């Protein structure tokens, strides 16, 4: 199988099936083949970097042009957003224990339907305005009407009393959340087992700067070109297309950080930047980058286990009921999955990083439904299924991706080759715009590679919900999963959750709207010639306490 994989990648590139990714794009994403073993201290370009923690973002980054920050309601994680924006609570690195942050205390009723949260007064926005309970009420209310929002928020907040009438325009406010001075009360129609944990992720935004903005366009609001947060650091310099700096906020109430400036710079090649001593802290799950980072003497690696999924989303149906005829038959989707040798891809492209998965629950965990189908590699059976489904082999499948690392490019090339081998024409291209807009608004694709760093199973299965602001645009708003998703959201007992997860796994295999490929580890790298951290690392796509006030530059 591995020999076929290598042949498939080489043959696909030779045949030019990457029709939308010409040599220039591939060259810009390629990584250097070897590492200069010099210490980063020996090759520092100038003394100007003293006192600056250097971060980079490469061609695969969201908003690579650095004209705006991406919305914290879509993507919460990352060191910069974690330091600029705060939530009511601050999770630890395992995302299982909460400490007060913007809130100082909370109470929950025995039936888990009534929450009372008391704000920690005296916190301010970076423009000096106070952070208030009204900011919290406005933020939670507004995200329910936002066009782009992470499903963990909309799933949880949709259970607030009056949410449906508020979203549908039948009510002038969200009835179940109120502010009285520093006290916030929230009433739910049904229990949400991880409600507090979700509040620990949800970034509060400034009502006084955004209340006149259209919720449907909030992710594109000019606010994100000069964002005003409430965290330990504030935006200082924003050189569009080049870099941006954040510096400690003088009005921050907590312990003051030791690092005077954090700079995020656009680079064409993150590995080359690291080799040149220009990177102090970075995380990745790109195998080609990991292999080269491991050769840099000053880099210390820390692997982190988490629910990070790589999978193919299928553009099946629009909310108006319009079908994508190429993808509407489940037999076609199943055949495409069975035509991919996922085990060989995992071992060849992501050694020691990737594990093949067949549902949203990794197969090695107790909650995995042992009756689940494995979708074993079987190209002969796959082609037969396509023929039985009446698949039109004269049509070209549009396969898209947004990652820029070489491993992802090789991965997509290999998938196209597997499908070529059973007679399918494939057009592979990298999205040119931002991933969320390309996936859920423009929708010019049949299948697309997607990554998800999940807060919990609720997020993976929440993508199937008819109310999901993004996925309803490609899954048609089907309600097949809603009942079980609601049960999972409400459950806190482990046995109850296991039973619900078993049902959900059966449902997703019965429908197969997403084609599961891998779950993957992530690896943090710290340049120990330059930085001393607190050693607290968790899922990089979520908000957690990195103990950043204890970080120091050497």
XYZ file of C-alpha atoms in Angstrom:
554
model
C 0.000 0.000 0.000
C 2.825 2.416 0.838
C 4.406 1.838 -2.574
C 1.086 2.668 -4.213
C 0.814 5.817 -2.112
C 4.242 7.069 -3.188
C 3.414 6.235 -6.795
C 0.041 7.941 -6.483
C 1.534 11.188 -5.223
C 4.251 11.234 -7.859
C 1.900 10.298 -10.683
C -0.673 12.860 -9.687
C 1.856 15.665 -9.607
C 3.330 14.589 -12.931
C -0.121 14.491 -14.514
C -0.878 17.979 -13.270
C -4.076 17.076 -11.461
C -3.395 19.953 -9.067
C -4.929 22.182 -11.701
C -5.542 25.056 -9.322
C -2.188 24.800 -7.563
C 0.514 25.547 -10.056
C 4.222 25.368 -9.466
C 4.352 28.837 -7.949
C 1.912 27.929 -5.198
C 3.612 24.638 -4.511
C 6.996 26.295 -4.360
C 5.809 28.909 -1.891
C 4.496 26.222 0.421
C 7.480 23.874 0.145
C 9.756 23.510 3.153
C 13.575 23.442 3.155
C 15.181 20.038 3.042
C 17.801 20.485 5.731
C 18.476 22.441 8.889
C 21.359 24.705 9.779
C 22.359 23.453 13.216
C 23.490 26.851 14.477
C 22.008 28.095 17.727
C 19.300 30.726 17.345
C 21.395 33.033 19.538
C 24.219 32.859 16.989
C 22.064 33.800 14.039
C 19.843 36.503 15.469
C 19.616 39.183 12.805
C 19.772 42.209 15.088
C 19.439 43.450 18.624
C 16.028 44.896 17.684
C 14.412 41.638 18.726
C 15.418 42.042 22.370
C 12.320 42.152 24.550
C 10.122 40.808 21.742
C 8.501 37.377 21.648
C 8.511 36.398 17.979
C 5.605 34.492 16.458
C 4.931 33.828 12.779
C 2.080 32.855 10.528
C 2.634 31.139 7.211
C 0.741 30.691 3.945
C -1.838 28.362 5.523
C -2.844 30.847 8.216
C -6.280 32.414 8.444
C -6.152 36.010 7.161
C -2.580 35.569 5.974
C -2.715 39.082 4.490
C -2.838 40.398 8.072
C -5.373 43.087 7.197
C -7.698 41.923 9.975
C -7.807 39.540 12.902
C -10.270 36.684 12.423
C -13.304 36.748 14.696
C -12.849 35.230 18.150
C -16.397 33.869 17.873
C -15.267 31.664 14.985
C -11.729 30.780 16.112
C -11.043 31.356 19.812
C -7.583 29.865 20.142
C -4.095 31.129 19.575
C -1.806 32.903 21.980
C -2.627 36.392 20.671
C -6.409 36.124 20.940
C -6.066 34.403 24.301
C -4.082 37.362 25.617
C -6.247 40.082 24.038
C -9.729 38.775 24.869
C -11.174 37.312 28.054
C -14.115 35.107 28.942
C -16.201 34.847 32.096
C -14.068 31.913 33.244
C -10.538 30.711 32.505
C -10.027 26.960 31.932
C -6.840 25.122 32.828
C -4.746 23.451 30.129
C -6.907 20.289 30.263
C -10.073 22.373 29.673
C -11.709 20.559 32.606
C -11.269 22.981 35.537
C -12.396 26.606 35.634
C -11.176 29.650 37.520
C -12.870 33.063 37.694
C -11.869 35.556 35.009
C -14.285 38.365 34.084
C -16.700 36.728 36.523
C -15.796 36.428 40.193
C -18.437 33.902 41.279
C -21.295 31.758 40.020
C -24.137 29.568 41.244
C -26.141 26.850 39.468
C -29.566 25.585 40.496
C -30.005 21.884 41.284
C -31.960 21.329 38.067
C -29.118 23.033 36.089
C -31.563 25.450 34.481
C -30.731 28.664 36.338
C -27.301 30.333 36.459
C -26.345 33.356 38.537
C -23.015 34.953 37.617
C -21.440 37.908 39.396
C -19.013 40.047 37.390
C -15.623 41.089 38.729
C -15.995 44.856 38.565
C -13.164 47.174 37.627
C -12.057 45.472 34.407
C -11.858 47.723 31.369
C -11.686 47.516 27.602
C -8.481 48.610 25.946
C -10.124 51.969 25.174
C -10.711 52.528 28.900
C -14.448 51.813 28.941
C -15.646 49.467 31.718
C -16.405 45.808 30.997
C -19.976 45.292 32.195
C -22.661 42.658 32.536
C -24.390 44.385 29.612
C -21.418 43.434 27.411
C -22.007 39.797 28.365
C -25.757 39.920 27.685
C -25.189 41.663 24.354
C -22.438 39.222 23.303
C -24.451 36.083 24.082
C -27.567 37.507 22.429
C -25.730 38.679 19.325
C -23.848 35.481 18.564
C -27.181 33.682 18.203
C -27.864 35.893 15.169
C -24.320 35.858 13.785
C -23.740 34.356 10.344
C -20.424 32.830 11.394
C -20.047 31.350 14.858
C -18.441 28.322 16.451
C -21.029 25.607 17.025
C -20.108 25.110 20.684
C -21.561 28.549 21.388
C -24.699 28.430 19.278
C -25.573 24.916 20.454
C -25.308 25.884 24.124
C -26.867 29.344 23.877
C -29.786 28.070 21.791
C -31.037 26.442 25.005
C -31.441 29.829 26.709
C -35.127 30.573 27.245
C -36.556 32.556 24.351
C -33.650 31.824 21.999
C -35.793 30.647 19.093
C -38.103 33.672 19.188
C -35.065 35.946 19.455
C -33.314 34.314 16.489
C -36.487 34.327 14.380
C -37.195 37.994 15.040
C -40.345 37.334 17.066
C -38.856 38.900 20.206
C -36.979 42.184 20.649
C -34.573 40.668 23.185
C -33.293 37.307 24.427
C -35.664 36.725 27.319
C -33.595 34.169 29.248
C -30.565 36.346 30.026
C -30.630 39.520 32.095
C -28.208 41.934 33.742
C -28.837 43.738 37.006
C -25.794 45.769 37.911
C -22.921 43.292 38.138
C -25.228 40.252 38.320
C -26.152 38.168 35.277
C -28.946 35.591 35.368
C -29.394 32.957 32.685
C -32.405 30.644 32.406
C -32.264 27.535 30.209
C -35.124 25.517 28.751
C -33.033 22.356 28.995
C -29.849 21.539 30.890
C -26.573 21.968 28.999
C -23.981 19.698 30.563
C -20.960 21.801 29.537
C -22.555 25.258 29.786
C -19.950 26.680 32.188
C -17.116 25.230 30.108
C -18.573 26.891 27.013
C -18.681 30.211 28.873
C -15.001 29.630 29.630
C -14.341 29.698 25.885
C -16.736 32.450 24.831
C -14.956 35.783 24.333
C -16.926 38.815 25.491
C -16.916 41.655 22.935
C -17.492 45.402 23.536
C -21.146 46.338 23.143
C -20.342 50.055 22.907
C -18.248 49.485 19.766
C -20.306 46.806 18.018
C -23.980 47.166 18.947
C -24.741 49.029 15.699
C -23.057 46.355 13.573
C -24.999 43.804 11.541
C -24.685 40.403 13.282
C -24.697 38.732 9.870
C -21.541 40.648 8.944
C -19.907 40.847 12.353
C -17.024 38.604 11.268
C -16.226 41.152 8.522
C -16.721 44.241 10.668
C -14.027 46.971 10.497
C -13.592 46.333 14.229
C -11.326 43.383 13.385
C -8.849 45.680 11.629
C -8.260 47.436 14.964
C -9.746 45.147 17.618
C -10.326 46.429 21.145
C -10.092 43.664 23.714
C -10.129 43.383 27.487
C -7.149 41.123 28.135
C -3.599 41.254 29.430
C -2.315 42.581 26.077
C -3.645 45.183 23.641
C -3.011 45.849 19.963
C -0.160 48.314 19.438
C 1.076 48.215 15.851
C -0.674 46.783 12.797
C 1.376 46.928 9.594
C -1.054 45.431 7.121
C 0.382 42.602 5.096
C 3.532 42.451 7.228
C 3.187 42.105 11.011
C 1.292 43.197 14.093
C 2.400 43.790 17.684
C 0.586 43.479 20.980
C 1.869 45.019 24.211
C 0.807 44.794 27.876
C -2.401 46.683 28.648
C -1.753 49.228 31.367
C -5.295 48.869 32.738
C -5.125 45.104 33.262
C -6.029 44.207 36.867
C -4.080 40.970 37.142
C -0.359 40.231 37.436
C 1.674 42.146 34.909
C 3.490 40.079 32.256
C 7.269 40.222 31.885
C 7.324 40.204 28.075
C 7.104 43.743 26.697
C 6.050 42.986 23.135
C 4.704 40.069 21.089
C 5.156 40.312 17.330
C 3.366 38.130 14.774
C 5.043 38.305 11.370
C 3.902 37.018 8.003
C 6.435 34.647 6.484
C 6.459 32.648 3.278
C 8.059 29.682 5.042
C 7.706 29.081 8.785
C 10.450 26.440 8.862
C 12.961 28.760 7.220
C 12.005 31.434 9.742
C 12.570 28.989 12.601
C 15.923 27.903 11.187
C 16.963 31.566 11.062
C 16.125 32.041 14.742
C 13.032 34.138 13.976
C 10.515 31.953 15.825
C 10.262 31.681 19.592
C 7.038 29.707 19.962
C 4.936 27.727 17.498
C 2.627 24.738 17.288
C 1.943 22.431 14.363
C 0.627 19.049 13.290
C 2.264 19.191 9.860
C 4.580 16.198 9.637
C 7.048 17.871 7.276
C 7.407 20.825 9.627
C 7.748 18.575 12.680
C 10.569 16.585 11.074
C 12.525 19.770 10.430
C 11.677 21.512 13.702
C 13.015 18.448 15.522
C 16.431 19.141 13.990
C 16.690 22.681 15.391
C 18.899 22.424 18.511
C 17.172 25.208 20.431
C 13.644 23.875 19.848
C 12.032 21.779 22.587
C 8.994 19.729 21.500
C 5.935 19.045 23.662
C 3.247 16.806 22.063
C -0.358 17.369 23.152
C -3.183 14.850 22.756
C -6.534 16.330 21.771
C -9.603 15.848 19.610
C -8.195 17.236 16.378
C -9.983 15.870 13.323
C -8.993 15.856 9.656
C -11.969 14.963 7.470
C -13.695 15.636 4.167
C -16.908 17.642 4.260
C -19.433 16.986 1.516
C -21.333 19.808 -0.165
C -24.656 17.969 -0.313
C -27.598 20.342 -0.164
C -28.410 24.036 0.252
C -30.951 25.191 2.858
C -33.447 25.840 0.035
C -33.418 22.124 -0.778
C -31.222 22.329 -3.884
C -29.197 19.111 -4.149
C -25.645 18.754 -5.371
C -26.418 15.743 -7.550
C -22.819 14.538 -7.587
C -22.825 14.133 -3.801
C -26.463 13.532 -2.840
C -26.306 9.704 -2.940
C -24.811 8.201 0.226
C -23.431 5.283 -1.802
C -21.225 7.722 -3.703
C -19.882 9.232 -0.505
C -19.186 5.813 0.998
C -17.453 4.641 -2.175
C -15.197 7.691 -2.163
C -14.164 6.937 1.418
C -13.500 3.251 0.708
C -11.338 4.207 -2.274
C -8.839 5.946 0.051
C -6.159 3.916 1.829
C -6.295 5.937 5.031
C -3.939 3.632 6.938
C -1.188 4.125 4.366
C -1.767 7.862 4.308
C -1.480 8.002 8.096
C 1.753 6.010 8.280
C 3.379 7.628 5.238
C 2.426 11.276 5.689
C 1.755 11.585 9.427
C 3.888 8.979 11.232
C 3.232 8.875 14.991
C 0.737 11.745 14.623
C -2.403 10.390 12.964
C -4.886 7.647 13.827
C -7.596 6.564 11.390
C -11.104 7.198 12.701
C -14.502 6.044 11.432
C -16.800 8.188 13.571
C -16.516 11.260 15.754
C -15.294 9.021 18.589
C -11.729 7.690 18.177
C -11.763 3.899 17.925
C -9.450 3.423 20.906
C -11.819 5.083 23.371
C -14.457 3.386 25.501
C -17.312 5.396 23.940
C -16.541 4.075 20.455
C -19.421 2.068 18.979
C -17.815 -1.314 18.294
C -20.451 -2.057 15.633
C -19.277 0.853 13.497
C -18.214 0.167 9.930
C -14.473 0.498 9.296
C -14.608 1.705 5.668
C -11.606 -0.475 4.851
C -9.681 0.288 1.673
C -11.366 -1.577 -1.189
C -11.117 0.186 -4.569
C -12.844 -2.627 -6.470
C -15.881 -2.506 -4.197
C -15.825 1.287 -4.279
C -16.018 1.381 -8.074
C -18.837 -1.164 -8.059
C -20.797 0.971 -5.589
C -20.346 4.033 -7.790
C -21.658 2.137 -10.801
C -24.649 0.879 -8.812
C -25.378 4.447 -7.713
C -25.351 5.625 -11.329
C -22.394 7.927 -10.750
C -21.559 9.982 -13.851
C -17.861 9.314 -14.458
C -17.783 12.051 -17.110
C -18.267 14.674 -14.392
C -15.297 16.134 -12.526
C -15.253 16.199 -8.730
C -14.112 19.496 -7.244
C -11.808 18.746 -4.304
C -10.656 21.712 -2.207
C -8.432 22.452 0.796
C -7.121 25.463 2.696
C -3.984 24.151 4.427
C -0.677 25.346 2.998
C 1.806 22.828 4.397
C 3.441 20.289 2.106
C 2.001 17.276 3.956
C -1.527 18.535 3.304
C -0.737 19.142 -0.352
C 0.672 15.613 -0.640
C -2.387 14.285 1.186
C -4.815 15.921 -1.246
C -2.722 14.820 -4.213
C -2.852 11.233 -2.980
C -6.627 11.315 -2.477
C -7.096 12.573 -6.015
C -4.873 9.758 -7.276
C -6.870 7.131 -5.383
C -10.040 8.441 -7.004
C -8.361 8.673 -10.418
C -7.518 4.983 -10.027
C -11.225 4.054 -9.993
C -12.067 6.257 -12.960
C -13.037 9.562 -11.319
C -11.835 12.866 -12.737
C -10.681 15.193 -9.962
C -9.968 18.927 -9.926
C -7.841 19.773 -6.860
C -7.423 23.386 -5.837
C -6.533 25.360 -2.760
C -9.170 27.860 -1.661
C -8.162 31.396 -2.569
C -10.298 33.197 0.025
C -10.809 32.632 3.730
C -11.831 29.079 4.566
C -15.147 29.816 6.282
C -16.483 31.916 3.406
C -15.275 29.431 0.788
C -16.770 26.450 2.629
C -20.146 27.830 3.634
C -20.963 30.842 1.442
C -19.273 30.471 -1.953
C -19.484 26.645 -1.850
C -17.780 26.013 -5.196
C -16.702 22.458 -4.375
C -17.960 18.902 -3.957
C -15.651 17.809 -1.128
C -13.206 19.785 0.972
C -10.556 18.906 3.514
C -11.371 20.410 6.887
C -9.733 20.410 10.285
C -11.541 20.650 13.596
C -9.953 21.027 16.987
C -12.946 20.001 19.065
C -13.753 21.224 22.547
C -15.641 17.972 23.017
C -17.834 15.564 21.115
C -20.549 18.229 21.204
C -18.607 20.243 18.653
C -18.037 17.395 16.203
C -21.673 16.320 16.352
C -22.878 19.912 16.562
C -21.809 20.330 12.941
C -24.729 18.052 12.030
C -27.324 20.221 13.811
C -29.985 21.847 11.655
C -29.343 25.071 13.571
C -25.605 25.163 12.846
C -25.055 28.557 11.227
C -22.373 27.229 8.871
C -23.046 23.577 8.143
C -26.736 24.001 7.387
C -25.506 25.659 4.181
C -24.001 22.389 2.920
C -26.089 19.788 4.778
C -29.396 21.492 3.988
C -30.561 22.086 7.549
C -31.665 18.465 7.961
C -33.021 17.731 11.463
C -31.983 14.043 11.586
C -29.396 14.594 14.328
C -31.107 17.284 16.384
C -32.772 15.132 19.033
C -29.622 13.190 19.903
C -27.454 16.307 19.784
C -29.776 17.972 22.278
C -29.562 14.908 24.515
C -25.756 14.956 24.358
C -25.654 18.668 25.130
C -27.794 18.125 28.229
C -26.080 14.985 29.547
C -23.397 15.050 32.213
C -23.565 11.445 33.478
C -20.805 9.378 31.748
C -23.046 6.332 31.185
C -25.792 8.456 29.659
C -23.292 10.213 27.417
C -21.814 6.904 26.236
C -25.263 5.626 25.212
C -26.077 8.850 23.367
C -22.702 8.832 21.611
C -23.333 5.269 20.460
C -26.606 6.395 18.858
C -24.950 9.410 17.260
C -22.203 7.272 15.739
C -24.833 5.046 14.163
C -26.652 8.102 12.844
C -23.544 9.572 11.267
C -22.667 6.296 9.556
C -26.258 5.990 8.331
C -25.987 9.452 6.741
C -22.238 9.938 6.095
C -22.302 13.690 5.537
C -18.664 13.930 6.655
C -15.994 11.462 5.552
C -13.769 10.790 8.600
C -10.048 10.409 7.950
C -7.785 11.004 10.984
C -7.512 12.339 14.485
C -4.129 13.954 15.115
C -1.774 15.120 17.835
C -0.367 18.632 17.951
C 3.189 19.562 18.899
C 4.329 22.772 20.615
C 7.861 24.045 20.031
C 9.633 26.505 22.326
C 12.917 28.168 21.392
C 14.697 27.557 24.695
C 17.612 29.796 23.723
C 15.164 32.679 23.911
C 12.121 31.806 26.015
C 11.255 30.309 29.369
C 7.584 29.291 29.598
C 5.432 28.057 32.473
C 5.205 24.612 30.840
C 1.402 24.749 30.540
C 0.292 23.579 27.087
C -3.163 22.528 25.953
C -5.316 22.513 22.865
C -3.984 25.520 20.905
C -7.336 26.254 19.281
C -9.058 26.980 22.589
C -8.834 29.408 25.456
C -6.869 28.169 28.456
C -4.507 29.467 31.134
C -0.966 29.336 29.761
C 0.313 31.100 32.898
C 1.712 33.677 30.503
C 2.537 36.097 33.298
C 5.289 33.608 34.231
C 6.870 33.571 30.754
C 10.266 35.251 30.392
C 12.672 36.113 27.615
C 16.288 35.123 28.161
